[in-house]
Every structure is written in structure tokens, then in C-alpha cells.
Short mmCIF file of C-alpha atoms in Angstrom, two decimals:
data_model
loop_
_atom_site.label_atom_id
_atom_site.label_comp_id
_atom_site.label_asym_id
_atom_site.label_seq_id
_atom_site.Cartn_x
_atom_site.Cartn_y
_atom_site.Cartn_z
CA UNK F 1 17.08 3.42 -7.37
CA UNK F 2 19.32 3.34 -10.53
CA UNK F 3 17.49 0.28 -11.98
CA UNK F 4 14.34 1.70 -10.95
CA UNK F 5 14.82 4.95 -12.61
CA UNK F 6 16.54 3.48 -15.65
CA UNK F 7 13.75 0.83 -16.19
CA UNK F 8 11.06 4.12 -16.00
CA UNK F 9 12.96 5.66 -18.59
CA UNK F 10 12.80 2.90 -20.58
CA UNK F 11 9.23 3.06 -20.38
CA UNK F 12 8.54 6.28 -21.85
CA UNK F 13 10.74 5.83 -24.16
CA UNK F 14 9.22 2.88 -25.65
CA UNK F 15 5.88 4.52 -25.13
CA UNK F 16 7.27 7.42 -27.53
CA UNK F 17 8.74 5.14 -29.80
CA UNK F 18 6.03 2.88 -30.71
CA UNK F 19 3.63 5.66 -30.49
CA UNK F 20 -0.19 5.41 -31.61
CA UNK F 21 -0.81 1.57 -31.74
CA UNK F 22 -2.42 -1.41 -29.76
CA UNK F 23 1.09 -2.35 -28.66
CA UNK F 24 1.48 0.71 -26.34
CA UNK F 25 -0.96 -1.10 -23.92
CA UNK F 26 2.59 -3.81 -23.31
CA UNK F 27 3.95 -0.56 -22.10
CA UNK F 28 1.22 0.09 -19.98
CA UNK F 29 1.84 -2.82 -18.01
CA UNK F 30 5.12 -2.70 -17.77
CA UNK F 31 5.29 0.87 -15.98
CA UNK F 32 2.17 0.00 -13.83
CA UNK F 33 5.08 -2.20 -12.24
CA UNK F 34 7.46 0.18 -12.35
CA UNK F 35 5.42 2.56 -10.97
CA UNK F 36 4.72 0.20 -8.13
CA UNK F 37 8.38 -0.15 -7.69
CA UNK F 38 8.69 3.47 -7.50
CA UNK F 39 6.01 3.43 -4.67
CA UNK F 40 8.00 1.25 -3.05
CA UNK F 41 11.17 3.38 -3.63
CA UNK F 42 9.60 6.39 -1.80
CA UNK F 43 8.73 4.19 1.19
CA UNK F 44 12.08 3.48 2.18
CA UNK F 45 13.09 7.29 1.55
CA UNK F 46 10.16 8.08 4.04
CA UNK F 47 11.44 5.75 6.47
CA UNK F 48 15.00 7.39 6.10
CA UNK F 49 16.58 4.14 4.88
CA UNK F 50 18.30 6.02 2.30
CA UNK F 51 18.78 9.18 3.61
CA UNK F 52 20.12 9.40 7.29
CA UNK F 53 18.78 13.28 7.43
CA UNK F 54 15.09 14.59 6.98
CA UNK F 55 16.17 17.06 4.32
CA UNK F 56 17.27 15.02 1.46
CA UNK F 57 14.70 12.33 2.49
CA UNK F 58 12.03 14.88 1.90
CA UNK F 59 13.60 15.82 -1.05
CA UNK F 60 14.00 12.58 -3.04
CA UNK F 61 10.70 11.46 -1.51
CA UNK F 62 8.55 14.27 -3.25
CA UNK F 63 10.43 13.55 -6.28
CA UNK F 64 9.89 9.92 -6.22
CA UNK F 65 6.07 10.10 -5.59
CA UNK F 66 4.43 13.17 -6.57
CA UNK F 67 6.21 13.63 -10.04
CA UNK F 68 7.00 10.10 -10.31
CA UNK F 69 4.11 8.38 -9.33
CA UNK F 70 1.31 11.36 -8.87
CA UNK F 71 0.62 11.17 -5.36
CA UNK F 72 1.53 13.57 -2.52
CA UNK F 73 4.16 12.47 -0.28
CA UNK F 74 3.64 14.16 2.65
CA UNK F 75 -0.05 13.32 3.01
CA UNK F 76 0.85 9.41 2.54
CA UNK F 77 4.23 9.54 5.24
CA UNK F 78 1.84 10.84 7.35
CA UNK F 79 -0.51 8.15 7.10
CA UNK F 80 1.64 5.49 7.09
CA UNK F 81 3.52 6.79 10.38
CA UNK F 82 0.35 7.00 12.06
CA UNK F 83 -0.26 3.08 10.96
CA UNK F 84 3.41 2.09 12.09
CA UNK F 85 2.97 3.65 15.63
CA UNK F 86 -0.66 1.61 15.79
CA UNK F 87 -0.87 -1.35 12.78
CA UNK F 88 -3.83 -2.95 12.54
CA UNK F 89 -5.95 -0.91 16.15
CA UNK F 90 -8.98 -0.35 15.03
CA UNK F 91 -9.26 3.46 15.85
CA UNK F 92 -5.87 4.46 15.33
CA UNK F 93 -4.66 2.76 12.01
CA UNK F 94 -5.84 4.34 8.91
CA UNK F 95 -5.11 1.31 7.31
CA UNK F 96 -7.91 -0.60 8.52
CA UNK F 97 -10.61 1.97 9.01
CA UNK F 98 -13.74 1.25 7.67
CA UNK F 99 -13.89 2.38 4.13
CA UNK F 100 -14.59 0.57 1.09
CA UNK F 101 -13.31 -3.24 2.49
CA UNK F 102 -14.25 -3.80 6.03
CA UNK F 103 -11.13 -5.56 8.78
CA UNK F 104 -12.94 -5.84 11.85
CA UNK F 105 -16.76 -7.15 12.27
CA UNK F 106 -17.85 -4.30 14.47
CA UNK F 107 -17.41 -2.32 11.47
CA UNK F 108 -19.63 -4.24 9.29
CA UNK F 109 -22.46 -4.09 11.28
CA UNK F 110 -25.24 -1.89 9.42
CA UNK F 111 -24.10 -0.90 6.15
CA UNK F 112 -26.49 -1.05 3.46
CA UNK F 113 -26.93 -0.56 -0.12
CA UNK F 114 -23.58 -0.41 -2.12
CA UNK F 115 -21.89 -0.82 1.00
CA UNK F 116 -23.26 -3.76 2.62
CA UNK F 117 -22.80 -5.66 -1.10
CA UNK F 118 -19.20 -5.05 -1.45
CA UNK F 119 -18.94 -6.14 2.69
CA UNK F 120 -20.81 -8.87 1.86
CA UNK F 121 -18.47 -10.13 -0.91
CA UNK F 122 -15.50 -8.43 -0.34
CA UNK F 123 -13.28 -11.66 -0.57
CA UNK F 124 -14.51 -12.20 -4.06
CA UNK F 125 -14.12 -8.63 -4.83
CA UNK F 126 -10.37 -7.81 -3.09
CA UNK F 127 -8.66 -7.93 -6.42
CA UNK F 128 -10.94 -6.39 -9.07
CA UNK F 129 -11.29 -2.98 -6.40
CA UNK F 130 -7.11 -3.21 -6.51
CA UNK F 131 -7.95 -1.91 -9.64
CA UNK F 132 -9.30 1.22 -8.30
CA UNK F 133 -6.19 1.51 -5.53
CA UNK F 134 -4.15 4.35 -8.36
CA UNK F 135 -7.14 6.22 -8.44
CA UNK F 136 -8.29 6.10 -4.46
CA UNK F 137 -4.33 7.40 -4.26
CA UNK F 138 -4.63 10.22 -5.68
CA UNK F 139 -8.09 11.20 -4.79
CA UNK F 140 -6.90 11.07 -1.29
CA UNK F 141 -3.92 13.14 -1.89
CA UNK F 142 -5.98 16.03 -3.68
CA UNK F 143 -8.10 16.15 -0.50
CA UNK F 144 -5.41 15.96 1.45
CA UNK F 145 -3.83 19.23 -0.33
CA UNK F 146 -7.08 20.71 -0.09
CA UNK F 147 -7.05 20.94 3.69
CA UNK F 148 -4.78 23.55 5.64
CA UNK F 149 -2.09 21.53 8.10
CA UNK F 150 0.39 19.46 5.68
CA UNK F 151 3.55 20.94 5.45
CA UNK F 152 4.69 22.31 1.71
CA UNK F 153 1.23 21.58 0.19
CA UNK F 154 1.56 24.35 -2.35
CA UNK F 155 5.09 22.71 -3.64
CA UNK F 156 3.33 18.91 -3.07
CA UNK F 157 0.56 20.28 -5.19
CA UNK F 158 2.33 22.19 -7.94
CA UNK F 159 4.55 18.68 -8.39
CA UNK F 160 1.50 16.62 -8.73
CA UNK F 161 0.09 18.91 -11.06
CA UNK F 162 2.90 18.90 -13.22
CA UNK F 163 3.10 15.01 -12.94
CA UNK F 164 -0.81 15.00 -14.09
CA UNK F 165 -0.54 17.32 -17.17
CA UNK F 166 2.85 15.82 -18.43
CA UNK F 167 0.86 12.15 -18.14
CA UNK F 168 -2.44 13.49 -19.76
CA UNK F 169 -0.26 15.47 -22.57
CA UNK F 170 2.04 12.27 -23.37
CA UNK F 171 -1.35 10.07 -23.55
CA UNK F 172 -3.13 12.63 -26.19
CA UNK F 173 -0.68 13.19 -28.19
CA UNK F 174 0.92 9.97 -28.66
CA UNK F 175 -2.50 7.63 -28.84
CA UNK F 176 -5.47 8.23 -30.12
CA UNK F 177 -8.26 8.80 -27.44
CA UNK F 178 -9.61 5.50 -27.63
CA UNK F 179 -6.15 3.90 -27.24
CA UNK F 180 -5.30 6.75 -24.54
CA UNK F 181 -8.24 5.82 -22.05
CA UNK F 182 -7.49 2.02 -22.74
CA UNK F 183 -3.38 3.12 -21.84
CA UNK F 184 -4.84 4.97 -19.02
CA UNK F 185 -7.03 2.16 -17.73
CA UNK F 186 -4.45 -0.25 -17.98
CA UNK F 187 -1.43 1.48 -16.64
CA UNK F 188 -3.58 2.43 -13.46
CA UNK F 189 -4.98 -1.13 -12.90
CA UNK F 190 -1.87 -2.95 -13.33
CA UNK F 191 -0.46 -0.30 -10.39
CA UNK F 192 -3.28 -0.69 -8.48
CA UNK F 193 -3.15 -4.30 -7.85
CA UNK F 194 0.53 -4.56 -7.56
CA UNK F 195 0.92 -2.37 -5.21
CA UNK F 196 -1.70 -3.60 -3.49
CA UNK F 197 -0.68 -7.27 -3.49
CA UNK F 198 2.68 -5.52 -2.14
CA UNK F 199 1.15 -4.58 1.07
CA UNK F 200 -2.12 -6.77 1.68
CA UNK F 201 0.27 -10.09 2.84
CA UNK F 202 1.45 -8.20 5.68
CA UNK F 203 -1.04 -7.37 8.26
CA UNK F 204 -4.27 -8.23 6.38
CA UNK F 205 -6.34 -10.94 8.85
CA UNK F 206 -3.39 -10.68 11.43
CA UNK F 207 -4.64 -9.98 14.95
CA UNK F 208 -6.13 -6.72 15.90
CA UNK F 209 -4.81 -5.28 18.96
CA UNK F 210 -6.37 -3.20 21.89
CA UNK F 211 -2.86 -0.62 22.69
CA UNK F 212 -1.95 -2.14 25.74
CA UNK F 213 0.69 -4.25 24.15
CA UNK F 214 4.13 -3.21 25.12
CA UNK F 215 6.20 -2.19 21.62
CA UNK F 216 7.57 -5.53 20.75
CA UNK F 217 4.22 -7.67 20.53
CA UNK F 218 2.42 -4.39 19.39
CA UNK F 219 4.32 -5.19 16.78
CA UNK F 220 5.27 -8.36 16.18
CA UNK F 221 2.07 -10.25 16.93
CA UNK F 222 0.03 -7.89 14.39
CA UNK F 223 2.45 -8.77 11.21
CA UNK F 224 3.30 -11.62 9.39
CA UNK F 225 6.39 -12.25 7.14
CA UNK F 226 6.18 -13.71 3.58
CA UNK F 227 9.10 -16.44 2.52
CA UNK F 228 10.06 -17.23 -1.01
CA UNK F 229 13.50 -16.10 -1.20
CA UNK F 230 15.05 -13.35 -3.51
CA UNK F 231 12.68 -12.82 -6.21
CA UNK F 232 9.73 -11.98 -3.51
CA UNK F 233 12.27 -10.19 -2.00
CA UNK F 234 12.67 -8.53 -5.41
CA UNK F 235 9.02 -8.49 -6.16
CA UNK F 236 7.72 -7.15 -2.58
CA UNK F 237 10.66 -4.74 -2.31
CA UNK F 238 11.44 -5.97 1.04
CA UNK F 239 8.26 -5.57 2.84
CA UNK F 240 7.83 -9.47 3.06
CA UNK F 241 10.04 -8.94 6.20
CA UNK F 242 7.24 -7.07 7.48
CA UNK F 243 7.53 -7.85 11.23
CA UNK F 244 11.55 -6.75 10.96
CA UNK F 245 10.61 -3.88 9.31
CA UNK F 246 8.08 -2.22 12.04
CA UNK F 247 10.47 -3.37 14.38
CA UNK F 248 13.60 -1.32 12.95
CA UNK F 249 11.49 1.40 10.33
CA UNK F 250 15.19 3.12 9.35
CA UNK F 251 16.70 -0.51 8.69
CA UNK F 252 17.79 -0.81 4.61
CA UNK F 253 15.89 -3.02 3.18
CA UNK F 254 18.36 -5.46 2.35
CA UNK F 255 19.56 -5.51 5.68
CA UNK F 256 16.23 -7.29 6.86
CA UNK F 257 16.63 -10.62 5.77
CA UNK F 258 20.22 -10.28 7.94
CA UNK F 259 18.02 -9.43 10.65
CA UNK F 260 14.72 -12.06 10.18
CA UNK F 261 16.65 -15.23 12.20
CA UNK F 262 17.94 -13.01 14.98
CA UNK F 263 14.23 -11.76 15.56
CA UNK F 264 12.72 -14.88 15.09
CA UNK F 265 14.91 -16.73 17.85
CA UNK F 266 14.40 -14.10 19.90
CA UNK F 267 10.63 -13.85 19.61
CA UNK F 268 10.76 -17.94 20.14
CA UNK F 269 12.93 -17.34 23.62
CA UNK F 270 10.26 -14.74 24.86
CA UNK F 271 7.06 -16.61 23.77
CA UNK F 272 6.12 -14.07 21.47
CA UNK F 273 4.12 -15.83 18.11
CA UNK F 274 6.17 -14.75 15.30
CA UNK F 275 4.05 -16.20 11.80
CA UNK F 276 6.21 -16.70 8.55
CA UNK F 277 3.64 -17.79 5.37
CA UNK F 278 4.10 -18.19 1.66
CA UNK F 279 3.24 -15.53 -0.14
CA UNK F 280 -0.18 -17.27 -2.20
CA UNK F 281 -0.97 -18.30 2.15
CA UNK F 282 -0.58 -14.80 3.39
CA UNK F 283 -3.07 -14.07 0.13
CA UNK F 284 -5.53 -16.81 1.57
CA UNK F 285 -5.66 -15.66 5.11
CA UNK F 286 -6.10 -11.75 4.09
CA UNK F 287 -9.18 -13.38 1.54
CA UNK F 288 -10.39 -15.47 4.94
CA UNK F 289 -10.72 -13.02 6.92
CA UNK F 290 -12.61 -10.72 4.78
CA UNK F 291 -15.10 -13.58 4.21
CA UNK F 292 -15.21 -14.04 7.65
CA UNK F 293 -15.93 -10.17 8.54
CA UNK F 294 -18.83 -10.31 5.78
CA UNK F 295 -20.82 -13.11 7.16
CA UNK F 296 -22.84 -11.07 9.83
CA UNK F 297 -24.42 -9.04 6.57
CA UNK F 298 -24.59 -12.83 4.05
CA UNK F 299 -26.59 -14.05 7.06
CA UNK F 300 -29.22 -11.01 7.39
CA UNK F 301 -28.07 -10.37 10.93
CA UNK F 302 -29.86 -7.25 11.80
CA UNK F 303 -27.98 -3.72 12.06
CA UNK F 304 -26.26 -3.29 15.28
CA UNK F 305 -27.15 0.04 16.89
CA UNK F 306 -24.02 2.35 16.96
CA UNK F 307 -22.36 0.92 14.19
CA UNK F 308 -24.55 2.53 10.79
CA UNK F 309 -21.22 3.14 9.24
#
């Protein structure tokens, strides 16, 4: 958290220092990862592996993400708890319901227009819609604060707000608006698609399960782990010990490569499939699948009634 913080400082300040120039759009790149890293930060605080209590991790967890990154906390822990309790069911994991990309085929089945071309080509088009991810982040958390039910929504909201006008203010006064909407487009992209590259090895054209599944192959069987040592470690912030991680949520992240062996050989004793990729294979199976889902609409297969999504 020290380096994290430290290296967003940085940031800024080299962003203030070099001030209205070409150059700032270096900068831009650099915090989209830090801002990724960030992200990542406020994961484990949701997952209280900093923070044994709920109080602090609340805390540090608003801090992290709605005035660090711009996006509401609370709407985003809930979301991903609801995914950990069901990863990759199609009804109960907002992480694979059918919105822009498409996971299961049943969901493909009669969209149209826009739709039906990104489901179409959605393998060719995973990356350049990463792009988008910053934005879709914190579109979702202003609707999110717009409906009555999450808990401290006026506090989440006043914290993003300030995030947003501190970020728009820095960008106007500093740049020019040319080189502003270029630092803007940038920073956001560069988030986008690290962030997403953080989580779309982990469950991304793994099985889909129907909730029978006791707990351990509910969640086992539905994630895969990504090897390549420290620096994807480093790079992934952990979550490339994805399948030791939805097994034990509230484990520190560095404790899960301590873990990975013991859960493997156990997994191997009880017959339970336990997949372990590189991390440019865990990129080629998420891309797969995706093609895969999009070839009832490339081969003109007529809607399916029921499923006009």
C-alpha cells in the first residue's frame, strides 16, 4: 500500500511538474497502472485481507476507490460478493450476465443490431472495449448511487464527486483542452485494459456451473490459476491464484502462493480438475470461448424464442 500510494504521488507530481506538454500523456500511462494497482488495493481491503474488522476495511476501502480511483466501493463489494458466492452461474454472477460481451450461448441467441455485431466478433473486439472498462465503472457506480438500498451512498457519492472535480480541475488547468481530452483518453484506456487483463484470465471460458456443486468444486472447477512466478504475481496483484483465492477470500495475498501446492494435491487426491495456464493461455481460452459463444449469430442461426436479449 506504501509503494502503491507513493508511486500515485509520484504521478501527480510529475503531471504538475511537466505541466502543459505532449509529454504529460507518459504520465497518463503510467497512473492508468497505478490506478489499476489501486483497484487492486481496494479488493483485498474488501475481502478483509488487510483489515481483520469491517470498520477500518470500509474505511480504507472508500478511500482507496472512490477518491482514489472514482468508483463507489460499496456498489462494487457488493457485486463482487455476489460473484464469489456464485462465479461464473449464469443467473447469479453479475460477472457474466449478458451485457456488452456475451459468456454463455443461450445468451447470444437473438440480439440484433449493435448487439449481435459486437457478439458476433467479440473475440476480435475483447481488448479495444477494455478501453471503455474506466468508463462502464463509473457509470455503474453513479447508477448505483442513484438507487435507494446501498449503505452510505450520500458519503460514497460526495467522495466520488470530489475525486471527479479534483481530476477534471487538475486536467484544465494544467493542459490545454486538446492535450486534456487526449490525457483523459489515455489515462482511462490504459486503466481499462489493465484492469481488465487483471481479471479476464481467471474465470473467463472456465466451466459454467448449475449450483448444485458442493463449495469446493463450486469453486474450484469454475477458476483457473495463472503461473509465471513473481512479476505476474506483481503484475496481477495476486489474483493469478484465483482458485486459492475463492477458496480462502480473507487469505493475504501473499499468503496464496504458500497455499497453491497444498490445494492442488488436495484437489488431485479428491479428483477434483484443478487447471494452472500461462498467463498469454488463460488470454487464449477467455478469446476461444467468446468466438465460440458468437458462432450461432456468424452462422445466421435464427433467433431463439425466449432469449431477445
Amino acid at each position: 500500500m506504501s509503494v502503491v500510494a507513493a508511486l500515485l504521488a509520484a504521478g501527480w507530481a510529475a503531471f504538475f511538474l511537466i505541466g502543459s506538454s505532449w509529454w504529460t500523456l507518459a504520465v497518463a500511462v503510467a497512473l492508468g497502472v497505478v490506478f489499476s494497482q489501486l483497484a487492486l488495493l481496494a479488493h483485498d481491503v474488501a475481502h478483509r485481507q488487510v483489515f481483520r474488522t469491517k470498520r477500518p476495511s470500509e474505511r480504507v476501502g472508500r478511500a482507496i476507490a472512490n477518491i482514489g480511483v472514482g468508483m463507489s466501493y460499496g456498489w462494487w463489494n457488493d457485486k463482487h460478493t455476489r460473484h464469489h458466492n456464485n462465479p461464473n452461474h449464469d443467473d447469479l454472477d453479475p460477472d457474466v450476465q449478458p451485457e456488452v460481451l456475451i459468456w454463455a450461448t443461450e445468451s447470444a441467441w437473438g440480439r440484433r443490431g449493435l448487439k449481435g455485431f459486437i457478439t458476433r466478433h467479440q473475440a476480435g473486439l475483447f481488448f479495444p472495449l477494455l478501453t471503455l472498462l474506466s468508463i462502464d465503472l463509473r457509470i455503474s457506480s453513479v447508477k448505483a448511487l442513484r438507487r435507494p438500498g446501498l449503505k452510505r451512498r450520500g458519503l460514497e457519492a460526495a467522495l466520488m464527486a470530489g475525486h471527479l472535480v479534483a481530476y477534471v480541475s487538475a486536467l484544465l488547468v494544467m493542459l490545454t483542452p486538446l492535450q486534456a481530452l487526449a490525457f483523459f483518453a489515455v489515462h482511462h484506456a490504459v486503466f481499462g485494459v489493465y484492469l481488465g487483463m487483471t481479471f479476464a484470465p481467471n474465470h473467463k471460458g472456465m466451466p459454467h456451473p448449475t449450483g448444485d456443486e458442493d463449495f469446493l468444486r463450486k469453486q474450484v472447477v469454475t477458476s483457473r490459476n495463472v503461473t509465471g512466478g513473481r512479476l505476474v504475481d506483481l503484475a496481477l496483484g495476486g489474483l493469478n491464484y484465483q482458485i486459492e483465492h475463492h477458496l480462502f477470500p480473507a487469505m493475504p495475498t501473499p499468503n496464496l502462493r504458500k497455499a497453491q501446492p497444498v490445494v492442488e494435491a488436495y484437489c488431485a487426491r479428491a479428483g477434483i480438475p484443478y487447471v494452472q495456464t500461462s498467463l498469454i493461455e488463460s488470454y487464449r481460452q477467455a478469446l476461444r470461448h467468446l468466438h465460440e459463444v458468437g458462432a450461432p449469430l456468424r452462422a445466421g442461426e435464427p433467433a431463439r424464442a425466449g432469449y431477445d436479449r
